[in-house]
mmCIF file of C-alpha atoms and ligand atoms in Angstrom:
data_model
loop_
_atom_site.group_PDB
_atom_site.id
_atom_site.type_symbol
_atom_site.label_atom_id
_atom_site.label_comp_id
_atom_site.label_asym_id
_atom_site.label_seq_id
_atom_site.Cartn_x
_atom_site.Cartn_y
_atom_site.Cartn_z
ATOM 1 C CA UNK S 1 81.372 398.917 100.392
ATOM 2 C CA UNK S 2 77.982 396.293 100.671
ATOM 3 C CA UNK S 3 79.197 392.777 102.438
ATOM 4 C CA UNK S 4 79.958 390.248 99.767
ATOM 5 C CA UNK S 5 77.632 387.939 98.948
ATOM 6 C CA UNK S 6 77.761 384.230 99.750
ATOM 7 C CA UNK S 7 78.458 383.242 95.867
ATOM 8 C CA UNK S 8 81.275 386.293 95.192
ATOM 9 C CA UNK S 9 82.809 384.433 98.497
ATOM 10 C CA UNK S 10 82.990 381.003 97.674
ATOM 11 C CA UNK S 11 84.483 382.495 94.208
ATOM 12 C CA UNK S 12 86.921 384.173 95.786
ATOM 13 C CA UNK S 13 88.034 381.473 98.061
ATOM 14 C CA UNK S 14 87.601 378.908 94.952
ATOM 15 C CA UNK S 15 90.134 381.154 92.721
ATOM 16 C CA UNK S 16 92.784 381.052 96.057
ATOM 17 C CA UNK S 17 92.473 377.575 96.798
ATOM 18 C CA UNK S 18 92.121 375.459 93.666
ATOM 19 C CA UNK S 19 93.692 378.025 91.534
ATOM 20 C CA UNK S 20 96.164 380.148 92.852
ATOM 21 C CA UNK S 21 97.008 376.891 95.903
ATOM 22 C CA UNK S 22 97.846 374.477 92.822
ATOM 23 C CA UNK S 23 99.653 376.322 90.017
ATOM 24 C CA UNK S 24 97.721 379.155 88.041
ATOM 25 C CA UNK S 25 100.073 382.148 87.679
ATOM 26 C CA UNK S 26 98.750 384.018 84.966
ATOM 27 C CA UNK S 27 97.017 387.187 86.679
ATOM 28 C CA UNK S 28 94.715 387.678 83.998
ATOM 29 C CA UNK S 29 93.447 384.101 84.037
ATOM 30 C CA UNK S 30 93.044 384.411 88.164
ATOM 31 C CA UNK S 31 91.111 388.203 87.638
ATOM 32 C CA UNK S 32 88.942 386.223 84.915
ATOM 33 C CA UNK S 33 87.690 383.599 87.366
ATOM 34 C CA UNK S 34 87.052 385.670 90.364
ATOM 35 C CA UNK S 35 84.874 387.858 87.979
ATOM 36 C CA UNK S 36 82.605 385.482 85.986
ATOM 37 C CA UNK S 37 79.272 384.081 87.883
ATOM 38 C CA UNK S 38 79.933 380.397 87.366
ATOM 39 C CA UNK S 39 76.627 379.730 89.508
ATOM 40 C CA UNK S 40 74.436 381.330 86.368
ATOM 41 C CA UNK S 41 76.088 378.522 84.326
ATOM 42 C CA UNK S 42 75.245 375.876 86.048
ATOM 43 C CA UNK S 43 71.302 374.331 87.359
ATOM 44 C CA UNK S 44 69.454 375.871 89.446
ATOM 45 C CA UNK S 45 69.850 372.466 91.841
ATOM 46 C CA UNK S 46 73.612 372.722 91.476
ATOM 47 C CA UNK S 47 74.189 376.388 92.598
ATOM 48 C CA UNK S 48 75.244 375.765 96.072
ATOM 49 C CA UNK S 49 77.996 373.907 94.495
ATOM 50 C CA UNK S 50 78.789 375.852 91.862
ATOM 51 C CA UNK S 51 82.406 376.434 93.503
ATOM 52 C CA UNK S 52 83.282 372.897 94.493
ATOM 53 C CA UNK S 53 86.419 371.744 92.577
ATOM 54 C CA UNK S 54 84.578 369.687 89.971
ATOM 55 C CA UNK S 55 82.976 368.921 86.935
ATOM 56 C CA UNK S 56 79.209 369.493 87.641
ATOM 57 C CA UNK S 57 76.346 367.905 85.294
ATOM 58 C CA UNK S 58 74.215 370.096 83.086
ATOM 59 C CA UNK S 59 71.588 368.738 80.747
ATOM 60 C CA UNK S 60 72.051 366.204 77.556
ATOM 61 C CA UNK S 61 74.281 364.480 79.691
ATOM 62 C CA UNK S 62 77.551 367.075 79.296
ATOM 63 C CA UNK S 63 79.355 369.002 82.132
ATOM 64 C CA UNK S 64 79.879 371.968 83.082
ATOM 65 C CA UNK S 65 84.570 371.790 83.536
ATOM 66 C CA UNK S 66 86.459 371.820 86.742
ATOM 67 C CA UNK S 67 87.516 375.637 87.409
ATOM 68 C CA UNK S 68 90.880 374.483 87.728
ATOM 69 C CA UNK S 69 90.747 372.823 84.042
ATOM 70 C CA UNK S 70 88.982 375.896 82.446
ATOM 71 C CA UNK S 71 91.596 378.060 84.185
ATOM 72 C CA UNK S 72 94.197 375.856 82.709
ATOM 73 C CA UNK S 73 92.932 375.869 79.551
ATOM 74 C CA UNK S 74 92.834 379.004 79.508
ATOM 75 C CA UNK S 75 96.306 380.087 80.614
ATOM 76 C CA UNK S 76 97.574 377.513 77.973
ATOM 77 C CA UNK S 77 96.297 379.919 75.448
ATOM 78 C CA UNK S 78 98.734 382.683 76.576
ATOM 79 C CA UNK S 79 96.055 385.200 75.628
ATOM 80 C CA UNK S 80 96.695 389.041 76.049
ATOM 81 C CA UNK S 81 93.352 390.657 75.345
ATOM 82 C CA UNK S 82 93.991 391.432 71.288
ATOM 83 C CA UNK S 83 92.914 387.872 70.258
ATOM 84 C CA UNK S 84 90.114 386.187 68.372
ATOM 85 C CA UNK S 85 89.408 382.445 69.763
ATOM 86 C CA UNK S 86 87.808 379.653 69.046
ATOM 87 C CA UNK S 87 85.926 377.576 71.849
ATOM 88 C CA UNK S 88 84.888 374.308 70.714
ATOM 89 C CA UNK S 89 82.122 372.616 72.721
ATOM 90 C CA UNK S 90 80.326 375.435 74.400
ATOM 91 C CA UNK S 91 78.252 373.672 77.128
ATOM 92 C CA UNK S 92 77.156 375.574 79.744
ATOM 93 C CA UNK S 93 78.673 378.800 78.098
ATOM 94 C CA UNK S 94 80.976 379.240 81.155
ATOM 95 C CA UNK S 95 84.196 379.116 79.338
ATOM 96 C CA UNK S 96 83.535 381.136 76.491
ATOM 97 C CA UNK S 97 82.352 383.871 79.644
ATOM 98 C CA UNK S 98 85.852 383.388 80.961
ATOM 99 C CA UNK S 99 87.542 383.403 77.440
ATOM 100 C CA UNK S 100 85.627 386.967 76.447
ATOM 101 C CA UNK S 101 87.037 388.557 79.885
ATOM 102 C CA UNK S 102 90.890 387.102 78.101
ATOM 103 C CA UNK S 103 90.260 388.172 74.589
ATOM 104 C CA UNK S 104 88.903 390.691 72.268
ATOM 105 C CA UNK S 105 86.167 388.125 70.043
ATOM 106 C CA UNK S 106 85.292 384.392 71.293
ATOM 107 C CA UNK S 107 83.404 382.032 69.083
ATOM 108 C CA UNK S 108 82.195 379.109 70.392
ATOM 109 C CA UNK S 109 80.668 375.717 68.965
ATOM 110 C CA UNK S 110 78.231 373.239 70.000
ATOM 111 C CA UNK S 111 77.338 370.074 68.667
ATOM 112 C CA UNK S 112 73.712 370.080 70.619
ATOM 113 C CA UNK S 113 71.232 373.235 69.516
ATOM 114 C CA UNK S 114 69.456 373.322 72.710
ATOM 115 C CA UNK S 115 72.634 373.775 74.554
ATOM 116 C CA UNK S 116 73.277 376.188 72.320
ATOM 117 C CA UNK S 117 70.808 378.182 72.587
ATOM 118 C CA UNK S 118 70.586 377.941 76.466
ATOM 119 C CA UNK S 119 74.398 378.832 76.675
ATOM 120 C CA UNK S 120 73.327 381.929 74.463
ATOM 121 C CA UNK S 121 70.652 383.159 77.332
ATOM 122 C CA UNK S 122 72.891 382.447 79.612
ATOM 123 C CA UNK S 123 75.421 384.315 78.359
ATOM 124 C CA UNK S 124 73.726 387.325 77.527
ATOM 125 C CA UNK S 125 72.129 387.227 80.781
ATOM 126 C CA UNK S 126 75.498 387.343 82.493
ATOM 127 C CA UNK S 127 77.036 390.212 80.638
ATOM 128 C CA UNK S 128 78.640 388.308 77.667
ATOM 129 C CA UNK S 129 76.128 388.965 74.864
ATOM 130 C CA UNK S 130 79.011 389.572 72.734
ATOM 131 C CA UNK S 131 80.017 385.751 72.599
ATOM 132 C CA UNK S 132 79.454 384.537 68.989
ATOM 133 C CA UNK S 133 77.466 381.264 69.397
ATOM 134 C CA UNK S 134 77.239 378.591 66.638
ATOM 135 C CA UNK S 135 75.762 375.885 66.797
ATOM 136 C CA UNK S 136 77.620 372.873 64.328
ATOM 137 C CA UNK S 137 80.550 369.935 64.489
ATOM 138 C CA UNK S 138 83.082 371.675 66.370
ATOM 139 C CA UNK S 139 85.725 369.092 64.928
ATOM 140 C CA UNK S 140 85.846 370.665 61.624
ATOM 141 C CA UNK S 141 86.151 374.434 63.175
ATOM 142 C CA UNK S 142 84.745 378.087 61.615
ATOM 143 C CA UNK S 143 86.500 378.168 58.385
ATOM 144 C CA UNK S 144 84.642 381.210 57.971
ATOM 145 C CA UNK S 145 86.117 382.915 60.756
ATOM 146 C CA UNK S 146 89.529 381.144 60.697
ATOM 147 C CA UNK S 147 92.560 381.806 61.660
ATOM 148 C CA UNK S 148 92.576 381.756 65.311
ATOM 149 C CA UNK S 149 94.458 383.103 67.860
ATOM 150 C CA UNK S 150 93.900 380.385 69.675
ATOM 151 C CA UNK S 151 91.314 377.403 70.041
ATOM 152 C CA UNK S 152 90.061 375.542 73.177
ATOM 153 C CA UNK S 153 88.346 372.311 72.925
ATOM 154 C CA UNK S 154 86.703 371.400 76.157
ATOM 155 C CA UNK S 155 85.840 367.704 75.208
ATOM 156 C CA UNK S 156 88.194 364.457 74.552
ATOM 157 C CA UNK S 157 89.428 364.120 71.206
ATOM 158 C CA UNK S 158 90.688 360.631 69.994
ATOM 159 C CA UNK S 159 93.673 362.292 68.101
ATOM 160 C CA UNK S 160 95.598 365.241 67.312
ATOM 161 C CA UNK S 161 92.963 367.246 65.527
ATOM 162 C CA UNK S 162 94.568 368.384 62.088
ATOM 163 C CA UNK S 163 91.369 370.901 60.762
ATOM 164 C CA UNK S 164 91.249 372.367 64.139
ATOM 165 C CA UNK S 165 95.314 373.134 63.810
ATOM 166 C CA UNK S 166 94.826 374.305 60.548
ATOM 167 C CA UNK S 167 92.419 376.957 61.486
ATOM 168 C CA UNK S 168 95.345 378.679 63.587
ATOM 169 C CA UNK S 169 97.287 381.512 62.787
ATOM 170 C CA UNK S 170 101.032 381.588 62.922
ATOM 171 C CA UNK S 171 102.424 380.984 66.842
ATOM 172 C CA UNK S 172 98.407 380.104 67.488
ATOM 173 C CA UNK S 173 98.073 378.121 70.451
ATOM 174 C CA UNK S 174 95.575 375.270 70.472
ATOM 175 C CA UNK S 175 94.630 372.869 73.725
ATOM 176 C CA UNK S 176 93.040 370.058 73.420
ATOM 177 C CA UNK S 177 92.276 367.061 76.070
ATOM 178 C CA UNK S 178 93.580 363.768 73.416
ATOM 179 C CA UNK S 179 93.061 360.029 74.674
ATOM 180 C CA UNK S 180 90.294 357.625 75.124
ATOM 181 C CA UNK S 181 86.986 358.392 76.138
ATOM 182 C CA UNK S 182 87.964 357.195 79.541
ATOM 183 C CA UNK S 183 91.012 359.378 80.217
ATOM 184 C CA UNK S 184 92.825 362.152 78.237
ATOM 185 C CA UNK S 185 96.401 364.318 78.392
ATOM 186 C CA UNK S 186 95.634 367.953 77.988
ATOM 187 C CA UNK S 187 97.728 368.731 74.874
ATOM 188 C CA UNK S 188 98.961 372.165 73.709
ATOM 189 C CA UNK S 189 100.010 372.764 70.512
ATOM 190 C CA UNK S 190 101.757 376.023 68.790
ATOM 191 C CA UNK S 191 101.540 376.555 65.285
ATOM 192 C CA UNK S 192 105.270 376.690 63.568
ATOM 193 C CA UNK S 193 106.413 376.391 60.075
ATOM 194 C CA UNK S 194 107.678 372.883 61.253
ATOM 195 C CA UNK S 195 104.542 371.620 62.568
ATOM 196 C CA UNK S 196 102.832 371.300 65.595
ATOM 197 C CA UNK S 197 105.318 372.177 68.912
ATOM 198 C CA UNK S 198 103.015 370.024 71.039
ATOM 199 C CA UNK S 199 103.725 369.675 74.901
ATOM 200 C CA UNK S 200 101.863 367.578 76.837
ATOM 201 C CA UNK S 201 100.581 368.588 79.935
ATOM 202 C CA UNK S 202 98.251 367.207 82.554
ATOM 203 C CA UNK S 203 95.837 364.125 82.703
ATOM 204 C CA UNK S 204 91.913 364.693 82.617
ATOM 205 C CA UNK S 205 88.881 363.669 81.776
ATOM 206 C CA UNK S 206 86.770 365.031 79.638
ATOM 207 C CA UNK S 207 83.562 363.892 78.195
ATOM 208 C CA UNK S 208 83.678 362.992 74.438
ATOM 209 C CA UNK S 209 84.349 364.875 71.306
ATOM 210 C CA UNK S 210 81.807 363.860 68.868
ATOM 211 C CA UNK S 211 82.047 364.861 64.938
ATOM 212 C CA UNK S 212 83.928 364.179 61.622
ATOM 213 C CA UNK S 213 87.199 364.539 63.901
ATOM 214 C CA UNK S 214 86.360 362.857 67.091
ATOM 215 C CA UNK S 215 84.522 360.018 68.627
ATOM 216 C CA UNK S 216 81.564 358.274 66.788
ATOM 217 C CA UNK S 217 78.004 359.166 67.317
HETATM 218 N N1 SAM Y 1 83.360 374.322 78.334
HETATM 219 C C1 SAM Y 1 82.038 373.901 78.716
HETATM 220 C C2 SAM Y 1 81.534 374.680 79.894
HETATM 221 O O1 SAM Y 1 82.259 375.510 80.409
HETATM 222 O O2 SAM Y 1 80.389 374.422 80.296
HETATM 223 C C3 SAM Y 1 81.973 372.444 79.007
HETATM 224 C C4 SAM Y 1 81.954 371.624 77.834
HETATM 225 S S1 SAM Y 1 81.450 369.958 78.046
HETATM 226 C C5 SAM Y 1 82.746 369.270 79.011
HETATM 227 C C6 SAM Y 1 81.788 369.437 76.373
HETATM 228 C C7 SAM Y 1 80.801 369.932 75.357
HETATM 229 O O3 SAM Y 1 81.294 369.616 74.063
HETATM 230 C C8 SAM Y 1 79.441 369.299 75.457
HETATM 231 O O4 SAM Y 1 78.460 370.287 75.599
HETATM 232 C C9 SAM Y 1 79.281 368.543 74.139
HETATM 233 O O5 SAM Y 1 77.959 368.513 73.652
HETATM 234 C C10 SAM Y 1 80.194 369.356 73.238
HETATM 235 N N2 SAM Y 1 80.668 368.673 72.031
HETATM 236 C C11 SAM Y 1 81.032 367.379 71.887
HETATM 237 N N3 SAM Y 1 81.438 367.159 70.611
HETATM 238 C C12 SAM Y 1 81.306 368.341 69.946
HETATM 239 C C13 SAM Y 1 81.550 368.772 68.626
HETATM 240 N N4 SAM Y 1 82.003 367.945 67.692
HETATM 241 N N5 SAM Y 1 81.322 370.059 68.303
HETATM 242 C C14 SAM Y 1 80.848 370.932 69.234
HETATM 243 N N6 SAM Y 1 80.581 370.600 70.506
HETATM 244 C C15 SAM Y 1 80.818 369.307 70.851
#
Protein backbone atom coordinates (compact mmCIF):
# COMPACT_ATOMS: atom_id res chain seq x y z
CA UNK A 1 0.00 0.00 0.00
CA UNK A 2 1.80 3.78 -0.96
CA UNK A 3 2.21 5.95 2.52
CA UNK A 4 -0.70 8.30 2.87
CA UNK A 5 -0.36 11.52 1.93
CA UNK A 6 -0.18 14.53 4.23
CA UNK A 7 -3.89 15.80 3.15
CA UNK A 8 -5.66 11.98 3.29
CA UNK A 9 -3.96 12.28 7.00
CA UNK A 10 -5.13 15.33 8.35
CA UNK A 11 -8.65 13.99 6.85
CA UNK A 12 -8.49 11.12 8.57
CA UNK A 13 -7.52 12.53 11.86
CA UNK A 14 -10.14 15.54 11.15
CA UNK A 15 -13.13 12.84 10.66
CA UNK A 16 -11.83 11.09 14.32
CA UNK A 17 -11.43 14.12 16.18
CA UNK A 18 -14.07 16.70 15.30
CA UNK A 19 -16.41 14.15 14.04
CA UNK A 20 -16.44 10.93 15.44
CA UNK A 21 -14.73 12.80 19.21
CA UNK A 22 -18.02 15.09 19.34
CA UNK A 23 -21.13 13.18 18.23
CA UNK A 24 -21.39 11.98 14.47
CA UNK A 25 -22.65 8.36 14.48
CA UNK A 26 -23.97 7.86 11.22
CA UNK A 27 -21.24 5.58 9.38
CA UNK A 28 -22.15 6.71 6.12
CA UNK A 29 -21.82 10.39 6.98
CA UNK A 30 -18.14 9.53 8.73
CA UNK A 31 -17.10 7.23 5.26
CA UNK A 32 -18.39 10.45 3.27
CA UNK A 33 -15.96 12.84 4.95
CA UNK A 34 -12.90 10.78 5.09
CA UNK A 35 -13.44 10.32 1.25
CA UNK A 36 -14.11 13.80 -0.24
CA UNK A 37 -10.86 16.19 -0.89
CA UNK A 38 -12.06 19.18 1.07
CA UNK A 39 -8.55 20.88 0.21
CA UNK A 40 -9.77 21.08 -3.75
CA UNK A 41 -12.68 23.15 -2.31
CA UNK A 42 -11.09 25.51 -0.72
CA UNK A 43 -8.01 28.42 -2.04
CA UNK A 44 -5.10 27.53 -2.97
CA UNK A 45 -3.71 29.86 0.21
CA UNK A 46 -6.04 27.98 2.53
CA UNK A 47 -5.02 24.32 1.75
CA UNK A 48 -2.79 23.73 4.62
CA UNK A 49 -5.81 24.38 6.61
CA UNK A 50 -8.21 22.82 4.84
CA UNK A 51 -8.77 20.34 7.95
CA UNK A 52 -8.82 22.83 10.79
CA UNK A 53 -12.26 22.75 12.54
CA UNK A 54 -13.64 25.87 10.87
CA UNK A 55 -15.36 27.84 8.52
CA UNK A 56 -12.65 28.94 5.98
CA UNK A 57 -13.20 32.07 3.51
CA UNK A 58 -13.62 31.56 -0.20
CA UNK A 59 -14.27 34.38 -2.62
CA UNK A 60 -17.45 36.97 -2.75
CA UNK A 61 -17.09 37.04 0.77
CA UNK A 62 -18.93 33.36 1.59
CA UNK A 63 -17.35 30.33 3.42
CA UNK A 64 -16.52 27.33 2.85
CA UNK A 65 -18.74 25.25 6.46
CA UNK A 66 -17.11 23.76 9.45
CA UNK A 67 -16.71 19.83 8.70
CA UNK A 68 -18.42 19.23 11.78
CA UNK A 69 -21.59 21.42 10.54
CA UNK A 70 -21.60 19.86 6.98
CA UNK A 71 -21.35 16.46 8.68
CA UNK A 72 -24.25 17.46 10.79
CA UNK A 73 -26.17 18.62 8.23
CA UNK A 74 -25.80 15.95 6.63
CA UNK A 75 -26.67 13.21 9.12
CA UNK A 76 -29.84 15.35 9.85
CA UNK A 77 -30.97 14.32 6.47
CA UNK A 78 -31.06 10.59 7.43
CA UNK A 79 -30.10 9.81 3.84
CA UNK A 80 -29.67 6.10 2.66
CA UNK A 81 -28.25 6.37 -0.83
CA UNK A 82 -31.87 6.16 -2.90
CA UNK A 83 -32.53 9.94 -2.47
CA UNK A 84 -32.75 13.04 -4.61
CA UNK A 85 -31.62 16.35 -2.56
CA UNK A 86 -31.65 19.65 -2.71
CA UNK A 87 -28.52 21.79 -1.55
CA UNK A 88 -29.26 25.32 -1.29
CA UNK A 89 -26.27 27.68 -1.35
CA UNK A 90 -23.58 25.74 -3.09
CA UNK A 91 -20.38 27.71 -2.25
CA UNK A 92 -17.39 26.07 -2.56
CA UNK A 93 -19.23 22.88 -3.92
CA UNK A 94 -17.91 20.87 -0.91
CA UNK A 95 -21.20 19.84 0.44
CA UNK A 96 -22.97 18.93 -2.49
CA UNK A 97 -19.41 16.50 -2.98
CA UNK A 98 -20.29 15.07 0.39
CA UNK A 99 -24.13 14.94 -0.29
CA UNK A 100 -23.51 12.91 -3.87
CA UNK A 101 -21.25 10.24 -1.84
CA UNK A 102 -25.01 10.07 0.62
CA UNK A 103 -27.45 10.09 -2.19
CA UNK A 104 -28.36 8.95 -5.58
CA UNK A 105 -28.99 12.85 -7.43
CA UNK A 106 -27.88 16.26 -5.58
CA UNK A 107 -28.94 19.59 -6.92
CA UNK A 108 -27.52 22.44 -5.67
CA UNK A 109 -28.24 26.36 -5.85
CA UNK A 110 -26.32 29.43 -5.81
CA UNK A 111 -27.29 32.84 -5.61
CA UNK A 112 -23.68 34.13 -7.12
CA UNK A 113 -22.89 32.74 -10.96
CA UNK A 114 -19.26 32.88 -10.56
CA UNK A 115 -19.42 30.68 -7.58
CA UNK A 116 -21.36 28.71 -9.48
CA UNK A 117 -19.56 28.06 -12.02
CA UNK A 118 -16.25 27.65 -10.02
CA UNK A 119 -18.07 25.09 -7.67
CA UNK A 120 -18.97 23.30 -11.08
CA UNK A 121 -14.99 22.92 -12.04
CA UNK A 122 -14.40 22.09 -8.93
CA UNK A 123 -16.62 19.54 -8.72
CA UNK A 124 -16.05 17.86 -11.80
CA UNK A 125 -12.49 18.07 -11.15
CA UNK A 126 -12.90 16.10 -7.95
CA UNK A 127 -14.97 13.25 -9.24
CA UNK A 128 -18.52 14.72 -8.76
CA UNK A 129 -19.39 15.83 -12.31
CA UNK A 130 -22.67 14.38 -11.71
CA UNK A 131 -23.76 17.26 -9.23
CA UNK A 132 -26.58 19.25 -10.94
CA UNK A 133 -25.51 22.93 -10.54
CA UNK A 134 -27.97 25.87 -10.86
CA UNK A 135 -27.33 28.87 -10.50
CA UNK A 136 -30.73 31.09 -9.05
CA UNK A 137 -32.53 32.27 -5.50
CA UNK A 138 -32.16 29.25 -3.57
CA UNK A 139 -35.09 30.55 -1.24
CA UNK A 140 -37.72 29.74 -3.66
CA UNK A 141 -36.19 26.04 -4.45
CA UNK A 142 -36.31 23.80 -8.01
CA UNK A 143 -39.94 23.53 -8.53
CA UNK A 144 -38.92 21.82 -11.52
CA UNK A 145 -37.23 19.14 -9.84
CA UNK A 146 -39.35 19.13 -6.63
CA UNK A 147 -40.14 16.98 -4.32
CA UNK A 148 -37.13 16.33 -2.36
CA UNK A 149 -35.90 13.82 -0.35
CA UNK A 150 -34.39 16.10 1.53
CA UNK A 151 -33.00 19.81 1.35
CA UNK A 152 -29.92 21.41 3.02
CA UNK A 153 -29.54 25.05 3.25
CA UNK A 154 -26.06 25.99 4.25
CA UNK A 155 -26.79 29.78 4.93
CA UNK A 156 -28.98 31.64 7.80
CA UNK A 157 -32.47 31.99 7.06
CA UNK A 158 -34.55 34.67 8.99
CA UNK A 159 -37.57 32.21 9.27
CA UNK A 160 -38.96 28.92 8.78
CA UNK A 161 -38.77 28.72 5.03
CA UNK A 162 -42.37 27.64 3.79
CA UNK A 163 -41.44 27.17 -0.36
CA UNK A 164 -38.41 25.32 0.63
CA UNK A 165 -40.83 22.85 2.93
CA UNK A 166 -43.14 22.66 0.30
CA UNK A 167 -40.74 21.29 -2.17
CA UNK A 168 -40.41 18.06 0.15
CA UNK A 169 -41.83 14.85 -0.28
CA UNK A 170 -43.76 13.05 2.37
CA UNK A 171 -41.34 12.20 5.70
CA UNK A 172 -38.70 14.68 3.66
CA UNK A 173 -36.28 16.01 5.95
CA UNK A 174 -35.21 19.62 5.59
CA UNK A 175 -32.26 21.53 7.80
CA UNK A 176 -31.96 24.76 7.88
CA UNK A 177 -29.67 27.22 10.19
CA UNK A 178 -32.95 29.98 11.30
CA UNK A 179 -32.04 33.23 13.40
CA UNK A 180 -30.42 36.50 12.87
CA UNK A 181 -27.68 37.16 10.72
CA UNK A 182 -25.53 37.12 13.77
CA UNK A 183 -26.39 33.70 15.21
CA UNK A 184 -28.72 30.83 14.09
CA UNK A 185 -30.31 27.28 15.63
CA UNK A 186 -29.82 24.55 13.12
CA UNK A 187 -33.47 23.49 12.57
CA UNK A 188 -34.73 20.16 11.16
CA UNK A 189 -37.89 19.76 9.92
CA UNK A 190 -39.91 16.45 8.66
CA UNK A 191 -42.64 16.74 6.40
CA UNK A 192 -46.09 15.23 8.04
CA UNK A 193 -49.65 15.62 7.15
CA UNK A 194 -49.75 17.87 10.35
CA UNK A 195 -47.08 20.16 9.46
CA UNK A 196 -43.67 20.65 10.01
CA UNK A 197 -42.19 18.13 13.07
CA UNK A 198 -39.40 20.66 13.62
CA UNK A 199 -36.63 19.92 16.32
CA UNK A 200 -34.23 22.23 17.05
CA UNK A 201 -30.85 21.36 17.30
CA UNK A 202 -27.56 23.14 17.72
CA UNK A 203 -26.45 26.89 17.60
CA UNK A 204 -24.31 28.22 14.53
CA UNK A 205 -23.46 30.66 12.46
CA UNK A 206 -23.92 30.84 9.20
CA UNK A 207 -23.49 33.57 6.75
CA UNK A 208 -26.76 35.00 5.29
CA UNK A 209 -29.52 33.65 3.20
CA UNK A 210 -30.26 36.15 0.62
CA UNK A 211 -33.54 35.91 -1.76
CA UNK A 212 -37.39 36.26 -1.87
CA UNK A 213 -37.26 34.02 1.45
CA UNK A 214 -34.34 35.27 3.36
CA UNK A 215 -32.37 38.29 4.25
CA UNK A 216 -32.47 41.50 2.06
CA UNK A 217 -29.98 42.26 -0.59
N1 LIG B 1 -22.10 24.58 1.65
C1 LIG B 1 -21.11 25.48 1.13
C2 LIG B 1 -19.77 24.81 1.02
O1 LIG B 1 -19.65 23.66 1.39
O2 LIG B 1 -18.84 25.49 0.55
C3 LIG B 1 -20.99 26.72 1.94
C4 LIG B 1 -22.05 27.66 1.70
S1 LIG B 1 -21.78 29.30 2.27
C5 LIG B 1 -21.77 29.12 4.01
C6 LIG B 1 -23.41 29.91 1.87
C7 LIG B 1 -23.66 30.13 0.41
O3 LIG B 1 -25.03 30.42 0.22
C8 LIG B 1 -22.90 31.28 -0.19
O4 LIG B 1 -22.13 30.84 -1.27
C9 LIG B 1 -23.99 32.26 -0.63
O5 LIG B 1 -23.67 32.98 -1.79
C10 LIG B 1 -25.14 31.30 -0.86
N2 LIG B 1 -26.48 31.90 -0.83
C11 LIG B 1 -26.94 32.89 -0.03
N3 LIG B 1 -28.25 33.13 -0.31
C12 LIG B 1 -28.60 32.29 -1.32
C13 LIG B 1 -29.77 32.05 -2.06
N4 LIG B 1 -30.89 32.73 -1.83
N5 LIG B 1 -29.78 31.10 -3.01
C14 LIG B 1 -28.65 30.38 -3.27
N6 LIG B 1 -27.48 30.55 -2.63
C15 LIG B 1 -27.47 31.50 -1.65
Amino acid sequence: MPPEDEQTRRRRSMVEAQLRGRDIVDERVLRAMAAVPREEFVRERERRRAYEDAALPISGGQTISQPYMVARICEALQLTGNERVLDVGTGSGYQAAVLAELAAEVHTIERIPELAEAARERLAEAGYGRVHVHVGDGTLGLPEFAPFDGIAVAAAAPGFPQTLYEQLKPRGRLVVPVGSARGQRLEVAVRSPEGPAVIHSVPCRFVPLVGAEGFGE
